[in-house]
Short mmCIF file of N, CA, C and O in Angstrom, two decimals:
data_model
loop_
_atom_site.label_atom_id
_atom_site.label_comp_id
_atom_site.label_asym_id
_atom_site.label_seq_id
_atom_site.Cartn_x
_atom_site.Cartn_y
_atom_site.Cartn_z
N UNK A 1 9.55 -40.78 -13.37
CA UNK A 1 8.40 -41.09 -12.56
C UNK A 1 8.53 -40.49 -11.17
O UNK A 1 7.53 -39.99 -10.64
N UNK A 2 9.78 -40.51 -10.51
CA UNK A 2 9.64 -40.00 -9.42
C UNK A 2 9.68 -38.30 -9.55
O UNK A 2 9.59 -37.94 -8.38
N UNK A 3 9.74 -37.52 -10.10
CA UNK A 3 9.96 -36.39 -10.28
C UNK A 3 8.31 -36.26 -10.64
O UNK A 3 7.93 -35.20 -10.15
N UNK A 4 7.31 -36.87 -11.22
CA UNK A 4 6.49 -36.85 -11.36
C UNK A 4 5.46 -36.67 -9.38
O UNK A 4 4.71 -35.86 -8.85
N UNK A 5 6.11 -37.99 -9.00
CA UNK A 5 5.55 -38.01 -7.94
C UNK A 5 5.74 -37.00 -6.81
O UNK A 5 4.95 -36.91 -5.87
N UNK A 6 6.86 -36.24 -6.94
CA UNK A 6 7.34 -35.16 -6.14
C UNK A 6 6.89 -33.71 -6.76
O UNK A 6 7.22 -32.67 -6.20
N UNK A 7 6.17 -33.72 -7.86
CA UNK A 7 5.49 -32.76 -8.43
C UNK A 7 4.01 -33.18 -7.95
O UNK A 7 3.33 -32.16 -7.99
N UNK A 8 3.41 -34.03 -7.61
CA UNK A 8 2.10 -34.23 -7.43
C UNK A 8 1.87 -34.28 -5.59
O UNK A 8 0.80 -33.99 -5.04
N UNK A 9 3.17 -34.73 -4.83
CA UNK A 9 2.85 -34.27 -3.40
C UNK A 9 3.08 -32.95 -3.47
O UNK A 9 2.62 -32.33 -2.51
N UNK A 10 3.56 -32.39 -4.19
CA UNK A 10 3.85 -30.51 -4.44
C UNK A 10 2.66 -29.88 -4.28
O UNK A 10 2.32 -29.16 -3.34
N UNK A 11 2.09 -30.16 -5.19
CA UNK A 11 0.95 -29.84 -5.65
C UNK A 11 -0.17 -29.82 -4.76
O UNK A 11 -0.95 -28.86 -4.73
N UNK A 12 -0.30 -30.96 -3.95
CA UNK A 12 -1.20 -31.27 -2.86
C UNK A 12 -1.02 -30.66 -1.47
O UNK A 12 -1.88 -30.21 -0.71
N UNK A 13 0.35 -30.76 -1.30
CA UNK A 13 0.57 -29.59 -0.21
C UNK A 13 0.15 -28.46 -0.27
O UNK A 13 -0.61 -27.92 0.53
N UNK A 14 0.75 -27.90 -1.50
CA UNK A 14 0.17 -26.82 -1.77
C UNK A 14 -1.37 -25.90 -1.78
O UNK A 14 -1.79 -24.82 -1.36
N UNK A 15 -1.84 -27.02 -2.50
CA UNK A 15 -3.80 -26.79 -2.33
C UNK A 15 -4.02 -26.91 -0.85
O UNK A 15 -4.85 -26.13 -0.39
N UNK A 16 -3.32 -27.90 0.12
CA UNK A 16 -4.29 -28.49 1.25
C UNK A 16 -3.61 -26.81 2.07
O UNK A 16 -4.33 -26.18 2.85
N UNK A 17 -2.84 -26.56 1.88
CA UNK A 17 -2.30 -25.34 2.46
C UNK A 17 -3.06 -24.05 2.59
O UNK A 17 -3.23 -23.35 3.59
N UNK A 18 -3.56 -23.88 1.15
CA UNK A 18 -4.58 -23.05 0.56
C UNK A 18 -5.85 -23.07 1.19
O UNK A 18 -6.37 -22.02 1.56
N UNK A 19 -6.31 -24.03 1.31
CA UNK A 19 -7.53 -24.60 1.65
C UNK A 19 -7.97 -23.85 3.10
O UNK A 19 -7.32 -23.79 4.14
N UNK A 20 -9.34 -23.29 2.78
CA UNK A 20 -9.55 -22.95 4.35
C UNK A 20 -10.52 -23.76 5.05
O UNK A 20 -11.56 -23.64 4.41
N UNK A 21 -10.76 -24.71 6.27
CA UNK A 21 -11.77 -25.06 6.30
C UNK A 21 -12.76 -24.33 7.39
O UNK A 21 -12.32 -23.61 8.29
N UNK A 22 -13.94 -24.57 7.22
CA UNK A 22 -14.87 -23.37 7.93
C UNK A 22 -14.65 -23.78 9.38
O UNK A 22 -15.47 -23.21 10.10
N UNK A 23 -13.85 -24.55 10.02
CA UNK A 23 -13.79 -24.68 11.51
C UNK A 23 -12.19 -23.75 11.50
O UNK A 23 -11.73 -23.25 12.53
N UNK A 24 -11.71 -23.67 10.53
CA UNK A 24 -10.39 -22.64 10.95
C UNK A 24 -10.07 -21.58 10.38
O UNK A 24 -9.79 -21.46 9.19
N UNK A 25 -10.09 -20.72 11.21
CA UNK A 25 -10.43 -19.41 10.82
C UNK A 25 -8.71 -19.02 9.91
O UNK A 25 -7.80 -19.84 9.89
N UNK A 26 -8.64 -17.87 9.36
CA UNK A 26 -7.34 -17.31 8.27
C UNK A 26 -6.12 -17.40 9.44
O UNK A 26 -6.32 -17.45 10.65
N UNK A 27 -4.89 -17.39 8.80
CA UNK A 27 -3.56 -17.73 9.54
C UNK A 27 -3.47 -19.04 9.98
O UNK A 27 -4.10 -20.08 9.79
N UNK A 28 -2.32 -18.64 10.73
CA UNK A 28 -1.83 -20.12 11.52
C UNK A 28 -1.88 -19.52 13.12
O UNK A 28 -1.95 -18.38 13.56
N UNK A 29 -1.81 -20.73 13.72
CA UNK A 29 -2.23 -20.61 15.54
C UNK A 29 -1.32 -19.61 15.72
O UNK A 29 -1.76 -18.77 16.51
N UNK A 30 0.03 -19.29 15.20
CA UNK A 30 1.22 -18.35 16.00
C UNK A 30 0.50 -16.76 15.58
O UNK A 30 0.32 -15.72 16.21
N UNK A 31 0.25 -17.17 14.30
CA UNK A 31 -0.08 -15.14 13.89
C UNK A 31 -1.61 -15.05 14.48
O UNK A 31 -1.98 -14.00 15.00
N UNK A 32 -2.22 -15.83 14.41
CA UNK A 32 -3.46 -15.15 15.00
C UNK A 32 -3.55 -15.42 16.93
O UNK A 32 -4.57 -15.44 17.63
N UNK A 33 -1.87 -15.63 17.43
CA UNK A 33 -1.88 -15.54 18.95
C UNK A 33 -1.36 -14.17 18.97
O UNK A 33 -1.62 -13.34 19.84
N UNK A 34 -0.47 -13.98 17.76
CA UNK A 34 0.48 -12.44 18.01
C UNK A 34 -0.53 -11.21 17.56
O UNK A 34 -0.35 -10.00 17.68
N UNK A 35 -1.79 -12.02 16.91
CA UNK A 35 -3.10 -10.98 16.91
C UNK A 35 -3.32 -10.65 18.45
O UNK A 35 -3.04 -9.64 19.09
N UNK A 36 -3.79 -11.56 18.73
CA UNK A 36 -4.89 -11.09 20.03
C UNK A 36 -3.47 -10.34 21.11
O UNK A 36 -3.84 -9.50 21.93
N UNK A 37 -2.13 -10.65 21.07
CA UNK A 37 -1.53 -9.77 21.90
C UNK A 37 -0.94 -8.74 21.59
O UNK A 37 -0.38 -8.03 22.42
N UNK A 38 -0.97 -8.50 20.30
CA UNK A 38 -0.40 -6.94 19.82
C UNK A 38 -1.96 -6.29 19.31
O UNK A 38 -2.00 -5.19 18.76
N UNK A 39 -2.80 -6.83 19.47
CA UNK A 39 -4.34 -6.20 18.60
C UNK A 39 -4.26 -5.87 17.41
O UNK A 39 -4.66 -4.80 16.95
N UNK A 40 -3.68 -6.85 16.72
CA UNK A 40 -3.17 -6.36 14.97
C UNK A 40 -4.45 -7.47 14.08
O UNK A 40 -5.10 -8.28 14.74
N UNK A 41 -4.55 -7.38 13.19
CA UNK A 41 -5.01 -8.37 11.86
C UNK A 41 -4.03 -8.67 11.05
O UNK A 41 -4.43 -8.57 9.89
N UNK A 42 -2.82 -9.03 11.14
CA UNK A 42 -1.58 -9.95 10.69
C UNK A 42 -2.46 -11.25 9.73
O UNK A 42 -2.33 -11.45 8.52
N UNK A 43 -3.48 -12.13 10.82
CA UNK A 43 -3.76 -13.31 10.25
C UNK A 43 -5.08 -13.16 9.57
O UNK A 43 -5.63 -14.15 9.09
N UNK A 44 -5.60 -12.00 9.52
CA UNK A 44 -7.20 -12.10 9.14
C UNK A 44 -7.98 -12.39 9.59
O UNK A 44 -9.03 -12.07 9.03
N UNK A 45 -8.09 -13.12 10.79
CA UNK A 45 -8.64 -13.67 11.47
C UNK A 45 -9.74 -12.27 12.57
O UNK A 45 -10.80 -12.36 13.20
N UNK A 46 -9.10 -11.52 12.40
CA UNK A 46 -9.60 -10.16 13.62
C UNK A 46 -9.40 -9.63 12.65
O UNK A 46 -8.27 -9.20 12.38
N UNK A 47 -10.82 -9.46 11.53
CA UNK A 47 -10.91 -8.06 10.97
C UNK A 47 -11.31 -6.47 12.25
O UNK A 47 -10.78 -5.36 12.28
N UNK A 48 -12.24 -6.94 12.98
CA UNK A 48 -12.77 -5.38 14.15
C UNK A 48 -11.07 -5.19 14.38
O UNK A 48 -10.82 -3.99 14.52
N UNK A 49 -9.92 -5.99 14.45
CA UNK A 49 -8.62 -5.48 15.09
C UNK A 49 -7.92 -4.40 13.96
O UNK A 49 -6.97 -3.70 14.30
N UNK A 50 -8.56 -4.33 12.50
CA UNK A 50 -7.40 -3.33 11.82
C UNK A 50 -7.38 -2.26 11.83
O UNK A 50 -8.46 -1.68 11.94
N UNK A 51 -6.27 -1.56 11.75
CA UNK A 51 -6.14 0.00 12.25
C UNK A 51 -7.21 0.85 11.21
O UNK A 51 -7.41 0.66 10.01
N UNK A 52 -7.89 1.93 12.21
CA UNK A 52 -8.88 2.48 11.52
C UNK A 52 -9.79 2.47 11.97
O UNK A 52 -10.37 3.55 12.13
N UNK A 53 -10.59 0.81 12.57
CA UNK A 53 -11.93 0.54 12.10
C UNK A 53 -12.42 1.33 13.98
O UNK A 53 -11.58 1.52 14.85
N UNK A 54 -13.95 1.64 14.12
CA UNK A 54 -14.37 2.06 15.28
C UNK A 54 -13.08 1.25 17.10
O UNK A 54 -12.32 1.77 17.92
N UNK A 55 -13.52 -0.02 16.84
CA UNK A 55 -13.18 -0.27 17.87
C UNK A 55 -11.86 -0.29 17.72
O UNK A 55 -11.68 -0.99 18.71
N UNK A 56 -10.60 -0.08 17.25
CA UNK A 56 -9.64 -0.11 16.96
C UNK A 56 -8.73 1.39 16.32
O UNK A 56 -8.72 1.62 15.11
N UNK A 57 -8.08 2.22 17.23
CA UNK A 57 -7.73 3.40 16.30
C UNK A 57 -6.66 3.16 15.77
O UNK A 57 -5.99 2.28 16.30
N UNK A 58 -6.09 3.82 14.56
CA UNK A 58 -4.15 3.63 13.96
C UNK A 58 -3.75 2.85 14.75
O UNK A 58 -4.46 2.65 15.74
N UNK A 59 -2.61 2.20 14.63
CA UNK A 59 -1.33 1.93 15.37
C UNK A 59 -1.85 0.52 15.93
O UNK A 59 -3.00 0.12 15.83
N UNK A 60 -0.77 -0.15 16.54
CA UNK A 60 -0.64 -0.79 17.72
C UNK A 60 -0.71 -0.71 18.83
O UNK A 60 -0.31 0.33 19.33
N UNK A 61 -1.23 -1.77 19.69
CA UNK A 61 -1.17 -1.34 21.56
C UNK A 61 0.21 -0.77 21.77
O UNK A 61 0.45 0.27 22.39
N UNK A 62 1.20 -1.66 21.12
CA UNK A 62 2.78 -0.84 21.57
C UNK A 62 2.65 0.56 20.93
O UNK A 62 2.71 1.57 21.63
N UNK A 63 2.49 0.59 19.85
CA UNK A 63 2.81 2.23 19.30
C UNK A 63 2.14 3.00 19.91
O UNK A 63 2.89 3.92 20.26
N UNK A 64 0.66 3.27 20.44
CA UNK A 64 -0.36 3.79 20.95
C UNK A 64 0.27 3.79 22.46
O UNK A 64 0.14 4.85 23.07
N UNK A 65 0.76 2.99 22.97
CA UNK A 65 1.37 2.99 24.16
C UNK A 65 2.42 4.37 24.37
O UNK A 65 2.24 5.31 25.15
N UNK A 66 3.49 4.18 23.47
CA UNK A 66 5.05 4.43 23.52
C UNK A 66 4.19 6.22 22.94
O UNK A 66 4.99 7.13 23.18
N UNK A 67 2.85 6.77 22.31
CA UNK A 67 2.57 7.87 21.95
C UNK A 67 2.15 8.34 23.06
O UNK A 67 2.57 9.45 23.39
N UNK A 68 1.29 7.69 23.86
CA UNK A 68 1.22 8.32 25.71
C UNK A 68 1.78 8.22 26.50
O UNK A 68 1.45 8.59 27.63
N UNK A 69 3.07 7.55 26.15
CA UNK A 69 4.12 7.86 27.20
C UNK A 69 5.29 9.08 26.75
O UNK A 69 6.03 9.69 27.52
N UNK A 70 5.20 9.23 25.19
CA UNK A 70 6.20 10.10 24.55
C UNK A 70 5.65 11.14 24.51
O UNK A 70 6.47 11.98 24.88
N UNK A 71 4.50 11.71 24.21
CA UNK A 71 3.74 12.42 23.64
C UNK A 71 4.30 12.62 22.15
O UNK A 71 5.25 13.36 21.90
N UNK A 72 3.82 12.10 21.49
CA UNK A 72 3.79 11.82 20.16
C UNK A 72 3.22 11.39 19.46
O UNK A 72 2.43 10.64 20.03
N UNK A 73 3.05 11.37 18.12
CA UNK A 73 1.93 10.39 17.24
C UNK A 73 2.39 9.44 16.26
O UNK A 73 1.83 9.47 15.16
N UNK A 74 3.57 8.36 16.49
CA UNK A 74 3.86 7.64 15.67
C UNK A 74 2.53 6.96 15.20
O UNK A 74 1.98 7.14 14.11
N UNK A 75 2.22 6.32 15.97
CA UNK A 75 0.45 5.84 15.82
C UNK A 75 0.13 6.27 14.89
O UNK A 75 0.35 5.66 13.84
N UNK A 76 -0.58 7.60 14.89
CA UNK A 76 -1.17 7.97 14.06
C UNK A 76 -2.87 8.16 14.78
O UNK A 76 -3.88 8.77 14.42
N UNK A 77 -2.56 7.40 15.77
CA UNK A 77 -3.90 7.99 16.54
C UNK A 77 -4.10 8.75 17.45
O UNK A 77 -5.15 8.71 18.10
N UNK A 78 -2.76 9.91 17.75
CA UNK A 78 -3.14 10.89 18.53
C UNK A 78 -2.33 12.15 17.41
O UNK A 78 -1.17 12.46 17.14
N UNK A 79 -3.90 12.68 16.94
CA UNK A 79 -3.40 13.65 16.04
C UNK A 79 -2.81 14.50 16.64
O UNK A 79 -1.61 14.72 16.45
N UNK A 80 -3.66 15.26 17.62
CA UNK A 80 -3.54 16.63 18.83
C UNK A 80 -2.17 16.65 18.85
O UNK A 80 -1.70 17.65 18.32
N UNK A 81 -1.07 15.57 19.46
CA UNK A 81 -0.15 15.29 19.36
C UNK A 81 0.93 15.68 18.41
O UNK A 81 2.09 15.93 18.75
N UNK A 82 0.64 15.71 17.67
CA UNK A 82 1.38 15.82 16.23
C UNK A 82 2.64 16.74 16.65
O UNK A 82 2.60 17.19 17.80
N UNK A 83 3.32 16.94 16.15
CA UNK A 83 4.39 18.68 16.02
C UNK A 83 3.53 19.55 15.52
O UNK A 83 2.56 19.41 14.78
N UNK A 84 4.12 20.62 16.12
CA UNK A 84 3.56 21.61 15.70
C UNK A 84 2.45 21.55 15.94
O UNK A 84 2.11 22.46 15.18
N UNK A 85 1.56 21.23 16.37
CA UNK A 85 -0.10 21.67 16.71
C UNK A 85 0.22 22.65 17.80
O UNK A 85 1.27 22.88 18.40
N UNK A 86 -1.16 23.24 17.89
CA UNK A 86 -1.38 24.13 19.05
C UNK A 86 -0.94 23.79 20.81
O UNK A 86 -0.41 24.37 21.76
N UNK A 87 -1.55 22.44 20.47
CA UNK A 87 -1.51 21.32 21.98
C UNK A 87 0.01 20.63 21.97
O UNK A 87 0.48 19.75 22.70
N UNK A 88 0.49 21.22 21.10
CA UNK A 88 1.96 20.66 21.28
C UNK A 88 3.10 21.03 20.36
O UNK A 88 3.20 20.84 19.15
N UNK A 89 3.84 21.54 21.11
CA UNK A 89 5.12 22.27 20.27
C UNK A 89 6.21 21.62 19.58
O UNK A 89 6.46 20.65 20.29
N UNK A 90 6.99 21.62 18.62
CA UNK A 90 7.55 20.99 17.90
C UNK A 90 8.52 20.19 19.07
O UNK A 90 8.72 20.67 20.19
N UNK A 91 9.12 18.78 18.57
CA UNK A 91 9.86 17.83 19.00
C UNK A 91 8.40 16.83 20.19
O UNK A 91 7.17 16.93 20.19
N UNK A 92 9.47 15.89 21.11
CA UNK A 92 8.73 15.19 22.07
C UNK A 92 8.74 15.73 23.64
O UNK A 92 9.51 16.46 24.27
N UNK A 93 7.87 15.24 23.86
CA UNK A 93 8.23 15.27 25.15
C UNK A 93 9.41 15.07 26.17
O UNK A 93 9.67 15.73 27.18
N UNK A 94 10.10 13.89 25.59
CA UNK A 94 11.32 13.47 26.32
C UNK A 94 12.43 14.75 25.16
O UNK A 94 12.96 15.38 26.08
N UNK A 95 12.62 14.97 24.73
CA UNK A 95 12.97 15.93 23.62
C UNK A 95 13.00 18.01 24.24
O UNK A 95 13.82 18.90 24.45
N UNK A 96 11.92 17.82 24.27
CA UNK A 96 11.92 19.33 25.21
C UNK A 96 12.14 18.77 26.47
O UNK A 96 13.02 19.59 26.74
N UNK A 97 12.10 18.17 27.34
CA UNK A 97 13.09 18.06 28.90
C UNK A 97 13.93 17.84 28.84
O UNK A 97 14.53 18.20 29.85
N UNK A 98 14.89 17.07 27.75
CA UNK A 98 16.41 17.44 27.31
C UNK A 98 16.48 18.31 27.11
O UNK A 98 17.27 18.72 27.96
N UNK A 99 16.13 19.36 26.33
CA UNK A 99 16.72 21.13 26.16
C UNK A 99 16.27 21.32 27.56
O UNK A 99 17.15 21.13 28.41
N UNK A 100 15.19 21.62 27.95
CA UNK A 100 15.41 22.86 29.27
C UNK A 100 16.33 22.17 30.08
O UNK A 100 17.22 22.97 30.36
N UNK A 101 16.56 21.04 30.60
CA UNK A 101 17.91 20.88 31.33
C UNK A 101 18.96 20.65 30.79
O UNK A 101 19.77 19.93 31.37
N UNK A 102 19.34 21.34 29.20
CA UNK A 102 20.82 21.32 29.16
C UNK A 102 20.81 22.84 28.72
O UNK A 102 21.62 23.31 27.93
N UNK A 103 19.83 23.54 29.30
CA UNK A 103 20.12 25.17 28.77
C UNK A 103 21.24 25.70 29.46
O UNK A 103 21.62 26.85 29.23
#
């Protein structure tokens, strides 16, 4: 009987867990805070936040950051960037000012 009863609060946790109600939006309070400060959709909650969509390009604020300060495109949202393009020669930025000052 008790194994019964510890299968049926199981169970109920489980559903009430599941359960969305229309005053609370997808995730929990922590992932949809680490939404609004990294600009990610982690919790679902910020679909306009996933990479891709208009208001939102590739990447993260950090990755998108660390690509205009590197010149690079981990992102994925600064193509121009890339290696090898025209607008930019193979390696990084911090990358070619190590070679010319250890020529």
């Amino acid at each position: 009987m008790t194994q019964f009863k510890i299968l049926a609060a199981g169970l109920l946790l489980l559903g009430a867990a599941c359960a969305q109600t229309p005053g609370n939006p997808p995730g929990t309070e922590a992932s949809r805070a680490a939404d609004r400060a990294a600009g990610t959709n982690i919790s679902g909650a910020y679909p306009s936040q996933r990479d891709g969509t208009p208001g939102n390009p590739p990447g993260t604020q950090a990755s998108r950051a660390f690509d205009r300060a590197a010149g690079t495109n981990t992102s994925g949202a600064y193509p121009g960037q890339a290696d090898g393009t025209p607008g930019n020669p193979p390696g990084t930025a911090a990358g070619r000012a190590l070679d010319r000052a250890t020529r």
